[in-house]
Coordinates of C-alpha atoms in Angstrom, one line a residue:
M1 CA -5.5 15.6 -4.8
K2 CA -5.0 11.9 -5.2
L3 CA -7.2 10.2 -2.6
A4 CA -7.2 6.7 -1.3
V5 CA -10.2 5.3 0.6
I6 CA -9.5 2.5 3.0
T7 CA -12.1 0.4 4.7
D8 CA -12.2 -3.2 6.2
S9 CA -13.8 -6.4 5.2
S10 CA -16.8 -5.9 7.6
A11 CA -18.0 -3.4 5.0
Y12 CA -20.4 -4.6 2.4
L13 CA -19.2 -3.4 -1.0
S14 CA -20.6 -3.7 -4.5
D15 CA -18.5 -5.7 -7.1
E16 CA -18.1 -2.5 -9.1
S17 CA -16.6 -0.5 -6.2
R18 CA -14.3 -3.4 -5.2
G19 CA -12.5 -3.0 -8.5
H20 CA -11.9 0.7 -8.1
D21 CA -8.2 1.6 -8.2
N22 CA -8.4 4.0 -5.2
L23 CA -10.4 1.8 -2.8
F24 CA -8.5 -0.5 -0.5
V25 CA -9.9 -3.1 2.0
L26 CA -8.1 -4.5 5.1
D27 CA -8.8 -8.1 5.8
I28 CA -10.5 -9.2 9.0
P29 CA -9.9 -13.0 9.4
V30 CA -12.5 -15.3 10.9
V31 CA -11.5 -18.6 12.5
I32 CA -13.9 -21.5 12.4
D33 CA -12.8 -24.8 14.0
G34 CA -9.2 -23.7 14.1
V35 CA -9.1 -22.7 10.4
S36 CA -8.6 -19.0 9.4
Y37 CA -10.7 -17.7 6.6
V38 CA -11.0 -14.3 4.8
E39 CA -14.3 -13.7 3.1
G40 CA -13.9 -13.0 -0.6
K41 CA -10.7 -14.9 -0.7
N42 CA -11.2 -18.4 0.6
L43 CA -14.7 -18.1 1.9
T44 CA -18.1 -17.0 0.6
A45 CA -20.9 -15.6 2.8
K46 CA -23.0 -18.7 2.0
E47 CA -20.1 -21.0 3.0
F48 CA -19.6 -19.1 6.2
Y49 CA -23.1 -19.6 7.4
Q50 CA -22.9 -23.3 6.5
K51 CA -19.7 -23.7 8.5
M52 CA -20.9 -21.7 11.4
E53 CA -24.1 -23.8 11.6
A54 CA -22.1 -27.0 11.6
S55 CA -19.6 -25.9 14.2
S56 CA -20.0 -26.6 17.9
E57 CA -18.2 -23.3 18.7
L58 CA -18.8 -19.7 17.8
P59 CA -16.3 -18.5 15.1
K60 CA -13.7 -16.1 16.3
T61 CA -12.9 -12.7 14.7
S62 CA -10.1 -10.2 15.3
Q63 CA -9.4 -6.6 14.4
P64 CA -7.9 -5.6 11.1
S65 CA -4.1 -5.6 11.2
I66 CA -2.4 -2.3 12.2
A67 CA 0.8 -3.5 10.5
E68 CA -1.1 -4.1 7.3
L69 CA -2.6 -0.6 7.4
E70 CA 0.9 0.9 8.1
E71 CA 2.4 -1.1 5.2
L72 CA -0.5 0.1 2.9
L73 CA 0.1 3.7 3.9
M74 CA 3.8 3.4 3.0
Q75 CA 2.8 2.0 -0.4
L76 CA 0.3 4.8 -1.0
E77 CA 2.9 7.4 -0.2
A78 CA 5.3 5.8 -2.6
K79 CA 2.7 5.8 -5.3
G80 CA 2.0 9.5 -5.1
Y81 CA -1.2 9.6 -3.1
T82 CA -1.6 12.8 -1.2
H83 CA -4.8 12.1 0.9
V84 CA -6.1 9.1 2.7
L85 CA -9.6 8.5 4.2
G86 CA -9.7 5.5 6.4
I87 CA -13.2 4.5 7.5
F88 CA -13.6 1.3 9.5
L89 CA -16.0 -0.6 11.7
S90 CA -17.4 1.3 14.7
S91 CA -15.2 2.1 17.7
G92 CA -18.1 0.8 19.8
I93 CA -17.5 -2.8 18.6
S94 CA -13.7 -2.7 17.9
G95 CA -10.7 -1.1 19.4
F96 CA -9.1 -0.6 15.9
Y97 CA -10.3 3.0 15.5
Q98 CA -8.5 4.1 18.8
N99 CA -5.4 2.1 18.0
I100 CA -4.6 3.6 14.6
Q101 CA -4.9 7.3 15.4
Y102 CA -1.1 7.7 15.9
L103 CA -0.5 6.7 12.3
K104 CA -1.7 10.1 11.2
E105 CA 1.5 11.6 12.6
E106 CA 3.7 9.0 11.1
F107 CA 3.2 10.0 7.5
P108 CA 3.8 13.8 7.1
N109 CA 3.5 13.6 3.3
L110 CA 0.0 12.3 3.6
T111 CA -3.1 14.1 4.8
I112 CA -4.9 11.4 6.7
A113 CA -8.4 11.3 8.3
F114 CA -9.7 8.4 10.3
P115 CA -13.3 9.3 11.3
D116 CA -15.3 7.0 13.6
S117 CA -18.0 5.5 11.4
K118 CA -20.0 4.3 14.4
I119 CA -21.4 1.6 12.1
T120 CA -20.4 -1.4 10.0
S121 CA -21.7 -3.6 7.1
A122 CA -23.7 -2.0 4.3
P123 CA -23.8 1.6 5.7
L124 CA -20.0 1.5 6.1
G125 CA -19.6 0.2 2.6
W126 CA -22.0 2.9 1.3
M127 CA -19.9 5.7 2.9
A128 CA -16.7 4.3 1.4
E129 CA -18.3 4.1 -2.1
E130 CA -19.7 7.6 -1.8
A131 CA -16.3 9.0 -0.8
I132 CA -14.8 7.4 -4.0
K133 CA -17.6 8.9 -6.1
W134 CA -17.1 12.4 -4.6
A135 CA -13.4 12.2 -5.3
D136 CA -14.0 11.2 -8.9
E137 CA -16.3 14.2 -9.2
G138 CA -13.4 16.4 -8.1
R139 CA -14.7 17.5 -4.7
S140 CA -12.1 18.6 -2.1
F141 CA -10.9 16.5 0.8
D142 CA -12.6 18.9 3.3
E143 CA -15.9 18.6 1.5
I144 CA -15.7 14.8 1.3
L145 CA -14.9 14.7 5.1
A146 CA -17.8 17.0 5.8
N147 CA -20.2 14.9 3.8
I148 CA -19.0 11.7 5.5
Q149 CA -19.6 13.2 8.9
I150 CA -23.2 14.1 7.8
Q151 CA -23.7 10.5 6.9
I152 CA -22.1 9.2 10.2
D153 CA -24.3 11.5 12.3
G154 CA -27.5 10.6 10.4
T155 CA -27.1 6.8 9.9
S156 CA -29.2 4.3 11.8
A157 CA -29.3 0.6 11.8
Y158 CA -31.7 -1.8 13.6
I159 CA -31.3 -5.6 13.7
M160 CA -33.6 -8.5 14.4
V161 CA -31.7 -11.6 15.5
D162 CA -33.0 -15.1 15.2
D163 CA -30.8 -17.1 17.6
L164 CA -30.6 -15.6 21.1
N165 CA -27.7 -18.0 21.9
H166 CA -25.3 -16.0 19.8
L167 CA -26.1 -12.9 22.0
V168 CA -25.3 -15.0 25.1
K169 CA -22.0 -16.2 23.6
G170 CA -21.2 -12.6 22.6
G171 CA -21.9 -11.4 26.2
R172 CA -24.9 -9.2 25.2
L173 CA -27.6 -11.4 26.9
S174 CA -27.8 -13.6 29.9
N175 CA -28.3 -17.3 29.5
G176 CA -31.5 -17.2 31.6
A177 CA -32.9 -14.4 29.5
A178 CA -32.2 -16.3 26.3
I179 CA -33.9 -19.4 27.6
L180 CA -37.0 -17.4 28.6
G181 CA -36.9 -15.5 25.3
N182 CA -36.8 -18.7 23.3
L183 CA -39.7 -20.1 25.2
L184 CA -41.7 -17.0 24.6
S185 CA -40.6 -16.6 21.0
I186 CA -39.1 -13.2 21.8
K187 CA -37.2 -11.5 18.9
P188 CA -35.0 -8.7 20.3
I189 CA -34.4 -5.7 18.1
L190 CA -30.8 -4.4 18.4
Y191 CA -29.5 -1.0 17.3
F192 CA -26.3 1.1 17.1
N193 CA -26.6 3.8 19.6
E194 CA -25.0 7.3 19.3
E195 CA -21.6 6.0 20.4
G196 CA -21.7 3.2 17.8
V197 CA -22.3 0.5 20.4
I198 CA -24.9 -2.3 19.8
E199 CA -27.6 -2.3 22.4
V200 CA -31.1 -3.9 22.8
Y201 CA -33.7 -1.5 21.4
E202 CA -36.8 -3.5 22.2
K203 CA -37.9 -7.1 22.8
V204 CA -40.8 -8.1 20.6
R205 CA -43.1 -11.2 20.7
T206 CA -43.0 -13.1 17.4
E207 CA -41.0 -12.6 14.3
K208 CA -43.9 -11.1 12.4
K209 CA -44.3 -8.3 14.9
A210 CA -40.6 -7.7 14.9
I211 CA -40.4 -7.3 11.1
K212 CA -43.3 -4.9 11.2
L213 CA -41.5 -2.9 13.9
L214 CA -38.5 -2.6 11.7
A215 CA -40.7 -1.1 8.9
E216 CA -42.2 1.3 11.4
I217 CA -38.8 2.5 12.5
V218 CA -37.8 3.2 8.9
K219 CA -41.0 5.1 8.3
E220 CA -40.4 7.3 11.3
G221 CA -36.7 7.7 11.0
T222 CA -36.6 8.7 7.3
A223 CA -39.4 11.3 7.4
D224 CA -37.2 14.4 7.7
K225 CA -34.9 14.0 4.6
D226 CA -33.8 11.7 1.8
Y227 CA -32.1 8.5 2.8
Q228 CA -30.7 5.4 1.2
I229 CA -32.5 2.5 2.7
I230 CA -30.7 -0.9 2.7
I231 CA -31.9 -4.2 4.0
I232 CA -29.2 -6.5 5.3
H233 CA -29.6 -10.2 6.1
G234 CA -27.6 -13.1 7.3
N235 CA -28.7 -16.1 5.2
A236 CA -32.4 -14.9 5.5
L237 CA -33.5 -13.7 2.1
D238 CA -37.1 -14.6 2.8
K239 CA -37.2 -12.2 5.8
A240 CA -35.5 -9.5 3.7
E241 CA -38.1 -9.8 1.0
T242 CA -40.9 -9.7 3.5
L243 CA -39.5 -6.5 5.0
R244 CA -39.1 -4.9 1.6
D245 CA -42.7 -5.9 0.7
I246 CA -44.0 -4.1 3.8
L247 CA -42.0 -1.0 3.0
H248 CA -43.4 -0.9 -0.5
Q249 CA -46.9 -1.3 0.9
D250 CA -46.2 1.6 3.2
G251 CA -45.4 3.8 0.2
F252 CA -41.6 3.6 -0.2
T253 CA -41.1 3.8 -3.9
G254 CA -37.3 4.2 -4.2
E255 CA -34.9 1.3 -4.7
I256 CA -34.3 -0.7 -1.6
P257 CA -31.3 -3.0 -2.2
F258 CA -30.3 -6.1 -0.3
A259 CA -26.9 -6.6 1.3
T260 CA -25.6 -9.6 3.3
F261 CA -24.0 -9.7 6.7
G262 CA -20.6 -11.2 6.1
S263 CA -18.6 -13.4 8.4
V264 CA -17.3 -10.7 10.7
I265 CA -20.8 -9.4 11.7
G266 CA -22.5 -12.7 11.1
T267 CA -20.4 -14.3 13.8
H268 CA -22.0 -12.0 16.4
L269 CA -25.5 -11.9 15.1
G270 CA -25.9 -15.5 14.1
N271 CA -27.8 -17.2 11.2
H272 CA -31.1 -15.8 9.9
S273 CA -30.8 -12.2 11.2
V274 CA -32.3 -9.3 9.2
A275 CA -31.6 -5.6 9.6
I276 CA -32.7 -2.3 8.2
S277 CA -30.3 0.7 7.8
F278 CA -30.8 4.1 6.4
V279 CA -28.0 6.6 5.4
P280 CA -28.6 10.2 4.6
K281 CA -28.1 11.1 0.9
V282 CA -25.7 14.0 0.5

């Protein structure tokens, strides 16, 4: 088996995994003030948040290119790949998953799987990296798919946003609710539900209480098995460090790495967001 793993640029990936010969990333452009950027090529995460803060309009994002994916599949087939795992941002926040399923029938010489990740960002990147690791270990395609499904079914992510206006612009909160929330210092906690859709989990008074709630969610949600915990932030390292300190105080001794929300997800969450995710270890 020669396996290619394909994901998209909403996934947070380590520098090491980005250099792997069998891992491929589809670009998701973000348009700021009429200029198109691709993070990692002509835009850094830091530059994105600076540009978004300075812009009077919310940046615009699109889906990955189906044509680019089809071209990549043709190239992989020509290079002798036999299997392809494509794992992309949740169908609950993008139509890309539904739109690409027909491609599995277009390449009879490739065994292709496109599972719905129901997630994005660091958990998505972790799944892609794990699939590459398992392939390098010589595991079968069926075993890799089964392991990925375990991770999909067991992954959770909860997000505290700082600027309620981004939720209004994204259609997830009414303007009146945002005004009231800002006046009352309300920090909504969002989460990915079982369908991979972002919903409001709870509205909390004050940022301090919201960060403590994130820590409590992790403690309860990871009690049954071993998980990889990842803290993700959008230009909010101080909040990420506070959350990790609370988790360590609560007895979490394993490594809790930081990741950043890139331009694709940062567009919808806004500046200074922080999140906690946990993915089952297989």
